[in-house]
PDB file of C-alpha atoms in Angstrom:
ATOM      1  CA  MET A 161      -9.551   1.771 -24.172  1.00  0.00           C
ATOM      2  CA  ARG A 162      -7.748   3.248 -21.171  1.00  0.00           C
ATOM      3  CA  MET A 163      -8.829   2.223 -17.695  1.00  0.00           C
ATOM      4  CA  ARG A 164      -9.070   4.928 -15.078  1.00  0.00           C
ATOM      5  CA  PRO A 165      -8.493   4.256 -11.387  1.00  0.00           C
ATOM      6  CA  THR A 166     -11.429   3.684  -9.061  1.00  0.00           C
ATOM      7  CA  LEU A 167     -11.306   6.808  -6.948  1.00  0.00           C
ATOM      8  CA  SER A 168     -14.605   6.728  -5.067  1.00  0.00           C
ATOM      9  CA  TRP A 169     -17.680   4.709  -4.156  1.00  0.00           C
ATOM     10  CA  THR A 170     -21.039   5.352  -2.535  1.00  0.00           C
ATOM     11  CA  PRO A 171     -21.372   4.189   1.096  1.00  0.00           C
ATOM     12  CA  VAL A 172     -24.227   1.787   1.825  1.00  0.00           C
ATOM     13  CA  GLU A 173     -26.967   3.293   3.954  1.00  0.00           C
ATOM     14  CA  GLY A 174     -28.608   1.495   6.858  1.00  0.00           C
ATOM     15  CA  LEU A 175     -25.523  -0.340   8.133  1.00  0.00           C
ATOM     16  CA  PRO A 176     -24.845  -0.481  11.891  1.00  0.00           C
ATOM     17  CA  PRO A 177     -22.694   2.428  13.067  1.00  0.00           C
ATOM     18  CA  ALA A 178     -19.001   1.945  13.705  1.00  0.00           C
ATOM     19  CA  THR A 179     -17.896   1.224  17.245  1.00  0.00           C
ATOM     20  CA  THR A 180     -15.053   2.508  19.391  1.00  0.00           C
ATOM     21  CA  ASP A 181     -14.846  -0.786  21.263  1.00  0.00           C
ATOM     22  CA  PRO A 182     -11.839  -2.881  20.171  1.00  0.00           C
ATOM     23  CA  GLY A 183     -13.154  -5.868  22.124  1.00  0.00           C
ATOM     24  CA  PRO A 184     -14.144  -7.877  19.014  1.00  0.00           C
ATOM     25  CA  VAL A 185     -10.602  -7.477  17.660  1.00  0.00           C
ATOM     26  CA  VAL A 186      -9.184  -8.703  20.983  1.00  0.00           C
ATOM     27  CA  ASP A 187     -11.490 -11.719  20.834  1.00  0.00           C
ATOM     28  CA  ALA A 188     -10.618 -12.552  17.229  1.00  0.00           C
ATOM     29  CA  LEU A 189      -6.880 -12.355  17.833  1.00  0.00           C
ATOM     30  CA  GLY A 190      -7.225 -14.330  21.041  1.00  0.00           C
ATOM     31  CA  ALA A 191      -8.793 -17.151  19.024  1.00  0.00           C
ATOM     32  CA  GLY A 192      -5.832 -17.143  16.600  1.00  0.00           C
ATOM     33  CA  GLY A 193      -5.728 -17.869  12.893  1.00  0.00           C
ATOM     34  CA  VAL A 194      -6.272 -14.226  11.936  1.00  0.00           C
ATOM     35  CA  LEU A 195      -5.329 -13.067   8.442  1.00  0.00           C
ATOM     36  CA  VAL A 196      -4.388  -9.370   8.320  1.00  0.00           C
ATOM     37  CA  LEU A 197      -5.149  -7.259   5.242  1.00  0.00           C
ATOM     38  CA  SER A 198      -3.577  -3.813   5.569  1.00  0.00           C
ATOM     39  CA  GLY A 199      -3.897  -0.608   3.578  1.00  0.00           C
ATOM     40  CA  ALA A 200      -2.405   2.870   3.370  1.00  0.00           C
ATOM     41  CA  GLY A 201      -4.086   3.990   6.593  1.00  0.00           C
ATOM     42  CA  LEU A 202      -1.710   1.791   8.578  1.00  0.00           C
ATOM     43  CA  SER A 203       1.271   3.846   7.382  1.00  0.00           C
ATOM     44  CA  THR A 204      -0.091   7.347   7.972  1.00  0.00           C
ATOM     45  CA  GLU A 205       1.455   7.442  11.455  1.00  0.00           C
ATOM     46  CA  SER A 206       4.810   6.861   9.747  1.00  0.00           C
ATOM     47  CA  GLY A 207       4.346  10.085   7.798  1.00  0.00           C
ATOM     48  CA  ILE A 208       3.026   8.521   4.592  1.00  0.00           C
ATOM     49  CA  PRO A 209      -0.415   9.924   3.695  1.00  0.00           C
ATOM     50  CA  ASP A 210      -3.243   7.650   2.637  1.00  0.00           C
ATOM     51  CA  TYR A 211      -5.342   8.006  -0.511  1.00  0.00           C
ATOM     52  CA  ARG A 212      -8.855   8.620   0.751  1.00  0.00           C
ATOM     53  CA  GLY A 213      -8.830   9.530   4.443  1.00  0.00           C
ATOM     54  CA  GLU A 214      -8.940  13.041   5.831  1.00  0.00           C
ATOM     55  CA  GLY A 215      -6.435  15.008   3.773  1.00  0.00           C
ATOM     56  CA  GLY A 216      -5.873  11.969   1.544  1.00  0.00           C
ATOM     57  CA  SER A 217      -3.741  12.430  -1.541  1.00  0.00           C
ATOM     58  CA  LEU A 218      -6.554  11.762  -4.027  1.00  0.00           C
ATOM     59  CA  SER A 219      -7.960  15.180  -3.190  1.00  0.00           C
ATOM     60  CA  ARG A 220      -4.998  16.681  -5.078  1.00  0.00           C
ATOM     61  CA  HIS A 221      -3.370  13.824  -6.987  1.00  0.00           C
ATOM     62  CA  THR A 222      -4.410  11.231  -9.586  1.00  0.00           C
ATOM     63  CA  PRO A 223      -2.076   8.223  -9.422  1.00  0.00           C
ATOM     64  CA  MET A 224      -0.146   7.128 -12.487  1.00  0.00           C
ATOM     65  CA  THR A 225      -1.924   4.421 -14.488  1.00  0.00           C
ATOM     66  CA  TYR A 226      -0.215   1.515 -16.202  1.00  0.00           C
ATOM     67  CA  GLN A 227      -1.681   2.595 -19.534  1.00  0.00           C
ATOM     68  CA  ASP A 228      -0.271   6.127 -19.297  1.00  0.00           C
ATOM     69  CA  PHE A 229       3.123   4.913 -18.089  1.00  0.00           C
ATOM     70  CA  THR A 230       3.619   2.435 -20.925  1.00  0.00           C
ATOM     71  CA  ALA A 231       2.188   4.666 -23.661  1.00  0.00           C
ATOM     72  CA  SER A 232       4.005   7.933 -23.041  1.00  0.00           C
ATOM     73  CA  ALA A 233       7.687   8.792 -22.619  1.00  0.00           C
ATOM     74  CA  ARG A 234       6.575  12.159 -21.227  1.00  0.00           C
ATOM     75  CA  ALA A 235       4.448  10.412 -18.597  1.00  0.00           C
ATOM     76  CA  ARG A 236       7.387   8.230 -17.635  1.00  0.00           C
ATOM     77  CA  ARG A 237       9.659  11.260 -17.287  1.00  0.00           C
ATOM     78  CA  ARG A 238       7.091  12.966 -15.066  1.00  0.00           C
ATOM     79  CA  TYR A 239       6.613   9.805 -13.006  1.00  0.00           C
ATOM     80  CA  TRP A 240      10.306   9.099 -12.451  1.00  0.00           C
ATOM     81  CA  ALA A 241      11.099  12.729 -11.579  1.00  0.00           C
ATOM     82  CA  ARG A 242       8.347  12.754  -8.976  1.00  0.00           C
ATOM     83  CA  SER A 243       9.098   9.239  -7.711  1.00  0.00           C
ATOM     84  CA  HIS A 244      12.833   9.901  -7.503  1.00  0.00           C
ATOM     85  CA  LEU A 245      12.223  12.900  -5.278  1.00  0.00           C
ATOM     86  CA  GLY A 246       9.551  11.113  -3.249  1.00  0.00           C
ATOM     87  CA  TRP A 247      11.825   8.116  -2.687  1.00  0.00           C
ATOM     88  CA  ARG A 248      14.202  10.234  -0.633  1.00  0.00           C
ATOM     89  CA  THR A 249      11.458  10.924   1.904  1.00  0.00           C
ATOM     90  CA  PHE A 250       9.597   7.644   1.472  1.00  0.00           C
ATOM     91  CA  GLY A 251      12.724   5.590   2.034  1.00  0.00           C
ATOM     92  CA  ARG A 252      13.324   7.267   5.411  1.00  0.00           C
ATOM     93  CA  ALA A 253       9.901   6.316   6.836  1.00  0.00           C
ATOM     94  CA  LEU A 254       9.990   4.094   9.927  1.00  0.00           C
ATOM     95  CA  PRO A 255       7.471   1.477  11.090  1.00  0.00           C
ATOM     96  CA  ASN A 256       4.956   2.763  13.628  1.00  0.00           C
ATOM     97  CA  ALA A 257       3.114   1.192  16.558  1.00  0.00           C
ATOM     98  CA  GLY A 258       0.590  -0.385  14.192  1.00  0.00           C
ATOM     99  CA  HIS A 259       3.266  -2.214  12.196  1.00  0.00           C
ATOM    100  CA  ARG A 260       5.031  -3.296  15.378  1.00  0.00           C
ATOM    101  CA  SER A 261       1.770  -4.581  16.865  1.00  0.00           C
ATOM    102  CA  VAL A 262       1.053  -6.706  13.795  1.00  0.00           C
ATOM    103  CA  ALA A 263       4.570  -8.133  14.042  1.00  0.00           C
ATOM    104  CA  ALA A 264       4.033  -8.897  17.718  1.00  0.00           C
ATOM    105  CA  PHE A 265       0.771 -10.716  16.972  1.00  0.00           C
ATOM    106  CA  GLY A 266       2.645 -12.792  14.409  1.00  0.00           C
ATOM    107  CA  ARG A 267       5.496 -13.636  16.781  1.00  0.00           C
ATOM    108  CA  HIS A 268       2.962 -14.889  19.315  1.00  0.00           C
ATOM    109  CA  GLY A 269       1.302 -17.207  16.803  1.00  0.00           C
ATOM    110  CA  LEU A 270      -2.004 -15.342  16.498  1.00  0.00           C
ATOM    111  CA  LEU A 271      -1.834 -14.692  12.747  1.00  0.00           C
ATOM    112  CA  SER A 272      -2.179 -17.026   9.792  1.00  0.00           C
ATOM    113  CA  GLY A 273      -0.646 -14.430   7.483  1.00  0.00           C
ATOM    114  CA  VAL A 274      -0.305 -10.787   6.461  1.00  0.00           C
ATOM    115  CA  ILE A 275      -1.385  -9.340   3.112  1.00  0.00           C
ATOM    116  CA  THR A 276      -0.587  -5.687   2.508  1.00  0.00           C
ATOM    117  CA  GLN A 277      -1.773  -3.343  -0.197  1.00  0.00           C
ATOM    118  CA  ASN A 278       1.086  -1.011   0.728  1.00  0.00           C
ATOM    119  CA  VAL A 279       4.327  -0.748  -1.229  1.00  0.00           C
ATOM    120  CA  ASP A 280       6.410   0.819   1.552  1.00  0.00           C
ATOM    121  CA  GLY A 281       7.973  -2.284   3.147  1.00  0.00           C
ATOM    122  CA  LEU A 282       7.104  -1.063   6.654  1.00  0.00           C
ATOM    123  CA  HIS A 283       5.526  -4.341   7.772  1.00  0.00           C
ATOM    124  CA  GLN A 284       8.840  -6.112   7.185  1.00  0.00           C
ATOM    125  CA  ALA A 285      10.793  -3.253   8.766  1.00  0.00           C
ATOM    126  CA  GLY A 286       8.505  -3.582  11.795  1.00  0.00           C
ATOM    127  CA  GLY A 287       9.378  -7.262  12.194  1.00  0.00           C
ATOM    128  CA  SER A 288       6.659  -9.129  10.274  1.00  0.00           C
ATOM    129  CA  GLU A 289       7.698 -12.172   8.271  1.00  0.00           C
ATOM    130  CA  GLY A 290       6.156 -13.781   5.194  1.00  0.00           C
ATOM    131  CA  VAL A 291       4.272 -10.638   4.207  1.00  0.00           C
ATOM    132  CA  VAL A 292       2.457 -10.888   0.865  1.00  0.00           C
ATOM    133  CA  GLU A 293       2.939  -7.582  -0.971  1.00  0.00           C
ATOM    134  CA  LEU A 294      -0.265  -7.536  -3.009  1.00  0.00           C
ATOM    135  CA  HIS A 295       0.750  -4.466  -5.012  1.00  0.00           C
ATOM    136  CA  GLY A 296       4.498  -5.083  -5.050  1.00  0.00           C
ATOM    137  CA  SER A 297       7.259  -2.973  -3.509  1.00  0.00           C
ATOM    138  CA  LEU A 298       9.004   0.293  -4.323  1.00  0.00           C
ATOM    139  CA  ASP A 299      12.265  -1.349  -3.235  1.00  0.00           C
ATOM    140  CA  ARG A 300      12.506  -3.121  -6.605  1.00  0.00           C
ATOM    141  CA  VAL A 301      12.583  -2.074 -10.254  1.00  0.00           C
ATOM    142  CA  VAL A 302      11.697  -4.262 -13.243  1.00  0.00           C
ATOM    143  CA  CYS A 303      12.543  -3.867 -16.931  1.00  0.00           C
ATOM    144  CA  LEU A 304       9.475  -4.108 -19.167  1.00  0.00           C
ATOM    145  CA  SER A 305      11.617  -5.459 -22.015  1.00  0.00           C
ATOM    146  CA  CYS A 306      13.889  -8.146 -20.556  1.00  0.00           C
ATOM    147  CA  GLY A 307      12.177  -8.686 -17.201  1.00  0.00           C
ATOM    148  CA  ALA A 308      15.333  -8.116 -15.164  1.00  0.00           C
ATOM    149  CA  PHE A 309      14.882  -6.971 -11.562  1.00  0.00           C
ATOM    150  CA  SER A 310      17.210  -4.579  -9.776  1.00  0.00           C
ATOM    151  CA  PRO A 311      17.301  -2.787  -6.416  1.00  0.00           C
ATOM    152  CA  ARG A 312      15.702   0.644  -6.259  1.00  0.00           C
ATOM    153  CA  ARG A 313      18.802   2.019  -4.551  1.00  0.00           C
ATOM    154  CA  ASP A 314      20.819   1.264  -7.706  1.00  0.00           C
ATOM    155  CA  LEU A 315      18.342   3.182  -9.860  1.00  0.00           C
ATOM    156  CA  ALA A 316      18.351   6.062  -7.372  1.00  0.00           C
ATOM    157  CA  ARG A 317      22.125   6.319  -7.706  1.00  0.00           C
ATOM    158  CA  ARG A 318      21.921   6.314 -11.521  1.00  0.00           C
ATOM    159  CA  LEU A 319      19.198   8.970 -11.516  1.00  0.00           C
ATOM    160  CA  GLU A 320      21.266  11.131  -9.169  1.00  0.00           C
ATOM    161  CA  GLU A 321      24.190  10.911 -11.585  1.00  0.00           C
ATOM    162  CA  ALA A 322      21.988  11.708 -14.587  1.00  0.00           C
ATOM    163  CA  ASN A 323      20.288  14.656 -12.865  1.00  0.00           C
ATOM    164  CA  PRO A 324      22.849  16.477 -10.703  1.00  0.00           C
ATOM    165  CA  GLY A 325      21.342  19.220  -8.592  1.00  0.00           C
ATOM    166  CA  PHE A 326      17.746  18.015  -9.014  1.00  0.00           C
ATOM    167  CA  ALA A 327      16.140  19.035  -5.716  1.00  0.00           C
ATOM    168  CA  PRO A 328      12.776  20.801  -6.185  1.00  0.00           C
ATOM    169  CA  VAL A 329      10.504  21.304  -3.183  1.00  0.00           C
ATOM    170  CA  ALA A 330       7.495  19.005  -3.396  1.00  0.00           C
ATOM    171  CA  ALA A 331       4.011  20.030  -2.291  1.00  0.00           C
ATOM    172  CA  GLY A 332       3.513  16.575  -0.742  1.00  0.00           C
ATOM    173  CA  ILE A 333       4.315  12.858  -0.863  1.00  0.00           C
ATOM    174  CA  ASN A 334       1.749  10.224  -1.828  1.00  0.00           C
ATOM    175  CA  PRO A 335       1.231   6.594  -0.682  1.00  0.00           C
ATOM    176  CA  ASP A 336       2.853   5.327  -3.905  1.00  0.00           C
ATOM    177  CA  GLY A 337       6.021   7.321  -3.190  1.00  0.00           C
ATOM    178  CA  ASP A 338       5.146   9.901  -5.854  1.00  0.00           C
ATOM    179  CA  ALA A 339       5.932  13.522  -4.976  1.00  0.00           C
ATOM    180  CA  ASP A 340       3.671  16.382  -6.057  1.00  0.00           C
ATOM    181  CA  LEU A 341       5.640  18.417  -8.611  1.00  0.00           C
ATOM    182  CA  THR A 342       4.578  20.815 -11.326  1.00  0.00           C
ATOM    183  CA  ASP A 343       5.598  20.309 -14.953  1.00  0.00           C
ATOM    184  CA  GLU A 344       7.977  23.227 -14.535  1.00  0.00           C
ATOM    185  CA  GLN A 345       9.665  21.491 -11.599  1.00  0.00           C
ATOM    186  CA  VAL A 346       9.972  18.254 -13.572  1.00  0.00           C
ATOM    187  CA  GLY A 347      11.619  20.207 -16.362  1.00  0.00           C
ATOM    188  CA  ASP A 348      13.942  18.119 -18.550  1.00  0.00           C
ATOM    189  CA  PHE A 349      14.535  15.393 -15.973  1.00  0.00           C
ATOM    190  CA  ARG A 350      16.516  12.549 -17.555  1.00  0.00           C
ATOM    191  CA  VAL A 351      15.173   8.998 -17.280  1.00  0.00           C
ATOM    192  CA  VAL A 352      17.728   6.183 -17.435  1.00  0.00           C
ATOM    193  CA  PRO A 353      17.111   2.876 -19.251  1.00  0.00           C
ATOM    194  CA  CYS A 354      17.612  -0.698 -18.122  1.00  0.00           C
ATOM    195  CA  ALA A 355      21.335  -1.290 -17.562  1.00  0.00           C
ATOM    196  CA  ALA A 356      21.040  -4.775 -19.050  1.00  0.00           C
ATOM    197  CA  CYS A 357      19.136  -4.181 -22.296  1.00  0.00           C
ATOM    198  CA  GLY A 358      18.271  -0.484 -22.578  1.00  0.00           C
ATOM    199  CA  GLY A 359      14.564  -1.123 -22.044  1.00  0.00           C
ATOM    200  CA  VAL A 360      11.954   0.813 -20.074  1.00  0.00           C
ATOM    201  CA  LEU A 361      12.196   0.572 -16.289  1.00  0.00           C
ATOM    202  CA  LYS A 362       9.141   0.449 -14.034  1.00  0.00           C
ATOM    203  CA  PRO A 363       8.875   0.134 -10.252  1.00  0.00           C
ATOM    204  CA  ASP A 364       7.862  -3.384  -9.267  1.00  0.00           C
ATOM    205  CA  VAL A 365       4.450  -2.192  -8.130  1.00  0.00           C
ATOM    206  CA  VAL A 366       0.961  -2.699  -9.510  1.00  0.00           C
ATOM    207  CA  PHE A 367      -0.172   0.608 -10.996  1.00  0.00           C
ATOM    208  CA  PHE A 368      -3.812   1.615 -11.174  1.00  0.00           C
ATOM    209  CA  GLY A 369      -5.278  -0.048 -14.254  1.00  0.00           C
ATOM    210  CA  GLU A 370      -2.825  -2.962 -13.966  1.00  0.00           C
ATOM    211  CA  ALA A 371      -3.799  -6.434 -12.790  1.00  0.00           C
ATOM    212  CA  VAL A 372      -2.290  -8.126  -9.753  1.00  0.00           C
ATOM    213  CA  PRO A 373      -0.399 -11.233 -10.968  1.00  0.00           C
ATOM    214  CA  PRO A 374      -2.827 -14.212 -10.936  1.00  0.00           C
ATOM    215  CA  ALA A 375      -0.472 -16.440  -8.930  1.00  0.00           C
ATOM    216  CA  ARG A 376      -0.294 -13.783  -6.194  1.00  0.00           C
ATOM    217  CA  VAL A 377      -4.078 -13.469  -6.129  1.00  0.00           C
ATOM    218  CA  GLU A 378      -4.461 -17.237  -5.793  1.00  0.00           C
ATOM    219  CA  HIS A 379      -1.899 -17.307  -2.979  1.00  0.00           C
ATOM    220  CA  CYS A 380      -3.951 -14.696  -1.124  1.00  0.00           C
ATOM    221  CA  ARG A 381      -7.151 -16.636  -1.753  1.00  0.00           C
ATOM    222  CA  GLU A 382      -5.490 -19.689  -0.241  1.00  0.00           C
ATOM    223  CA  LEU A 383      -4.554 -17.633   2.820  1.00  0.00           C
ATOM    224  CA  VAL A 384      -8.193 -16.563   3.183  1.00  0.00           C
ATOM    225  CA  ARG A 385      -9.313 -20.183   2.918  1.00  0.00           C
ATOM    226  CA  GLY A 386      -6.934 -21.164   5.712  1.00  0.00           C
ATOM    227  CA  ALA A 387      -7.777 -18.275   8.048  1.00  0.00           C
ATOM    228  CA  THR A 388     -10.204 -18.241  10.969  1.00  0.00           C
ATOM    229  CA  SER A 389     -11.051 -14.568  10.464  1.00  0.00           C
ATOM    230  CA  LEU A 390      -9.967 -11.570   8.388  1.00  0.00           C
ATOM    231  CA  LEU A 391      -8.777  -8.344  10.054  1.00  0.00           C
ATOM    232  CA  VAL A 392      -8.652  -5.296   7.762  1.00  0.00           C
ATOM    233  CA  LEU A 393      -6.387  -2.485   8.964  1.00  0.00           C
ATOM    234  CA  GLY A 394      -6.438   0.985   7.436  1.00  0.00           C
ATOM    235  CA  SER A 395      -7.973   0.239   4.037  1.00  0.00           C
ATOM    236  CA  SER A 396     -11.002   1.846   2.416  1.00  0.00           C
ATOM    237  CA  LEU A 397     -11.282  -1.322   0.268  1.00  0.00           C
ATOM    238  CA  THR A 398     -12.197   0.872  -2.681  1.00  0.00           C
ATOM    239  CA  VAL A 399     -10.255  -1.155  -5.223  1.00  0.00           C
ATOM    240  CA  MET A 400     -11.211  -4.729  -6.024  1.00  0.00           C
ATOM    241  CA  SER A 401      -7.685  -6.069  -5.433  1.00  0.00           C
ATOM    242  CA  GLY A 402      -8.335  -6.048  -1.678  1.00  0.00           C
ATOM    243  CA  LEU A 403     -12.136  -6.081  -1.547  1.00  0.00           C
ATOM    244  CA  ARG A 404     -12.315  -9.484  -3.251  1.00  0.00           C
ATOM    245  CA  PHE A 405     -10.678 -11.138  -0.232  1.00  0.00           C
ATOM    246  CA  VAL A 406     -13.188  -9.522   2.118  1.00  0.00           C
ATOM    247  CA  ARG A 407     -16.010 -10.847  -0.039  1.00  0.00           C
ATOM    248  CA  GLN A 408     -14.409 -14.286  -0.157  1.00  0.00           C
ATOM    249  CA  ALA A 409     -14.070 -14.427   3.636  1.00  0.00           C
ATOM    250  CA  ALA A 410     -17.653 -13.277   4.197  1.00  0.00           C
ATOM    251  CA  GLN A 411     -19.037 -15.777   1.686  1.00  0.00           C
ATOM    252  CA  ALA A 412     -17.159 -18.541   3.484  1.00  0.00           C
ATOM    253  CA  GLY A 413     -18.688 -17.520   6.807  1.00  0.00           C
ATOM    254  CA  LYS A 414     -15.416 -16.209   8.234  1.00  0.00           C
ATOM    255  CA  PRO A 415     -15.772 -13.074  10.412  1.00  0.00           C
ATOM    256  CA  VAL A 416     -14.464  -9.878   8.826  1.00  0.00           C
ATOM    257  CA  LEU A 417     -13.358  -7.151  11.243  1.00  0.00           C
ATOM    258  CA  ILE A 418     -12.301  -3.703  10.046  1.00  0.00           C
ATOM    259  CA  VAL A 419     -10.301  -1.070  11.919  1.00  0.00           C
ATOM    260  CA  ASN A 420     -10.572   2.149   9.917  1.00  0.00           C
ATOM    261  CA  ARG A 421     -11.689   5.604  10.968  1.00  0.00           C
ATOM    262  CA  ASP A 422     -13.811   6.175   7.851  1.00  0.00           C
ATOM    263  CA  PRO A 423     -16.489   3.972   6.233  1.00  0.00           C
ATOM    264  CA  THR A 424     -15.170   1.381   3.793  1.00  0.00           C
ATOM    265  CA  ARG A 425     -16.499  -0.352   0.727  1.00  0.00           C
ATOM    266  CA  GLY A 426     -16.394  -3.619   2.665  1.00  0.00           C
ATOM    267  CA  ASP A 427     -18.490  -2.542   5.664  1.00  0.00           C
ATOM    268  CA  ARG A 428     -21.526  -4.516   4.498  1.00  0.00           C
ATOM    269  CA  HIS A 429     -19.458  -7.713   4.814  1.00  0.00           C
ATOM    270  CA  ALA A 430     -18.011  -6.935   8.254  1.00  0.00           C
ATOM    271  CA  VAL A 431     -19.220  -8.083  11.660  1.00  0.00           C
ATOM    272  CA  THR A 432     -17.766  -4.878  13.099  1.00  0.00           C
ATOM    273  CA  ARG A 433     -15.903  -1.713  12.110  1.00  0.00           C
ATOM    274  CA  VAL A 434     -13.816  -0.052  14.792  1.00  0.00           C
ATOM    275  CA  ALA A 435     -13.404   3.676  14.111  1.00  0.00           C
ATOM    276  CA  LEU A 436     -10.245   4.405  16.080  1.00  0.00           C
ATOM    277  CA  PRO A 437      -6.619   5.365  15.305  1.00  0.00           C
ATOM    278  CA  LEU A 438      -4.668   2.259  14.364  1.00  0.00           C
ATOM    279  CA  GLY A 439      -1.436   2.649  16.306  1.00  0.00           C
ATOM    280  CA  ALA A 440      -2.995   3.284  19.700  1.00  0.00           C
ATOM    281  CA  THR A 441      -5.784   0.767  19.106  1.00  0.00           C
ATOM    282  CA  LEU A 442      -3.520  -2.122  18.109  1.00  0.00           C
ATOM    283  CA  THR A 443      -1.152  -1.332  20.973  1.00  0.00           C
ATOM    284  CA  ALA A 444      -4.114  -1.451  23.380  1.00  0.00           C
ATOM    285  CA  VAL A 445      -5.283  -4.733  21.856  1.00  0.00           C
ATOM    286  CA  ALA A 446      -1.814  -6.191  22.351  1.00  0.00           C
ATOM    287  CA  ALA A 447      -1.843  -5.038  25.986  1.00  0.00           C
ATOM    288  CA  HIS A 448      -5.222  -6.739  26.538  1.00  0.00           C
ATOM    289  CA  LEU A 449      -3.658  -9.949  25.207  1.00  0.00           C
ATOM    290  CA  GLY A 450      -0.538  -9.557  27.355  1.00  0.00           C
ATOM    291  CA  ILE A 451       1.710  -9.100  24.325  1.00  0.00           C
ATOM    292  CA  PRO A 452       4.592  -6.596  24.474  1.00  0.00           C
ATOM    293  CA  VAL A 453       4.898  -4.517  21.322  1.00  0.00           C
ATOM    294  CA  GLY A 454       8.280  -2.839  21.839  1.00  0.00           C
ATOM    295  CA  ASP A 455       9.706   0.256  20.209  1.00  0.00           C
ATOM    296  CA  ARG A 456      11.486  -1.397  17.287  1.00  0.00           C
ATOM    297  CA  ALA A 457      11.421  -4.503  15.145  1.00  0.00           C
ATOM    298  CA  GLY A 458      12.100  -7.655  17.069  1.00  0.00           C
ATOM    299  CA  SER A 459      11.896  -6.004  20.527  1.00  0.00           C
TER     300      SER A 459
END
């Protein structure tokens, strides 16, 4: 039976309204030991749309599922055509003030770790170290036959050579790096096999319908156990891969704080939800704590 992605949920009624006061976030970071859990909303200010916020990509786009990708050569051709085009834009995205603020908090010893649901690598580009990529990274490609890993830039070069002149205009780019193309635009796009064994290549990301590797989940659970509080940044927490850590923290009596403009599936577990833009809010929080953010990684 094929699993379909969780695309929506019903908000809980009767919860306290969100606040526009970032004071609780300042207090939590000031106490130290904060574990950050970030989602697609943190990268919107870098030009990468989120899934479910205002204008989110799910209003026009259903993400590729693991089951469809592995079962259908046609689905793989469509995916790689769209992803190849999206990668050109996606790969040029730069970290924003939110990413730089998280890195600054880490440099000043206020964080116990960073878990991201994003696959864009912008936390690392912004200066954060030891980031756990819960859903993997678009920077890497894995062969489903022999298990070999290779850099995405190498695959991009091979796809360019196999598809000279492929340059359709996409309707939009999605958080998974997938561009919106019609079947006509995909055309007869050529997919290249694994250079080592000729097997099927897949980005080293967790597709919808695919499980996060158990060892990675346990590592994240250990980070939650060692944290003083959990700070969620820009995630609707719709999918269980991130929500489970919010539930774990709440059950352990650790404060959960959420900065997200829209309601989230984890609001019932949070001590506060701050409904403000992430970049400006985190920069203001850093200023309250006397921490310079800088304009680039490491500054």
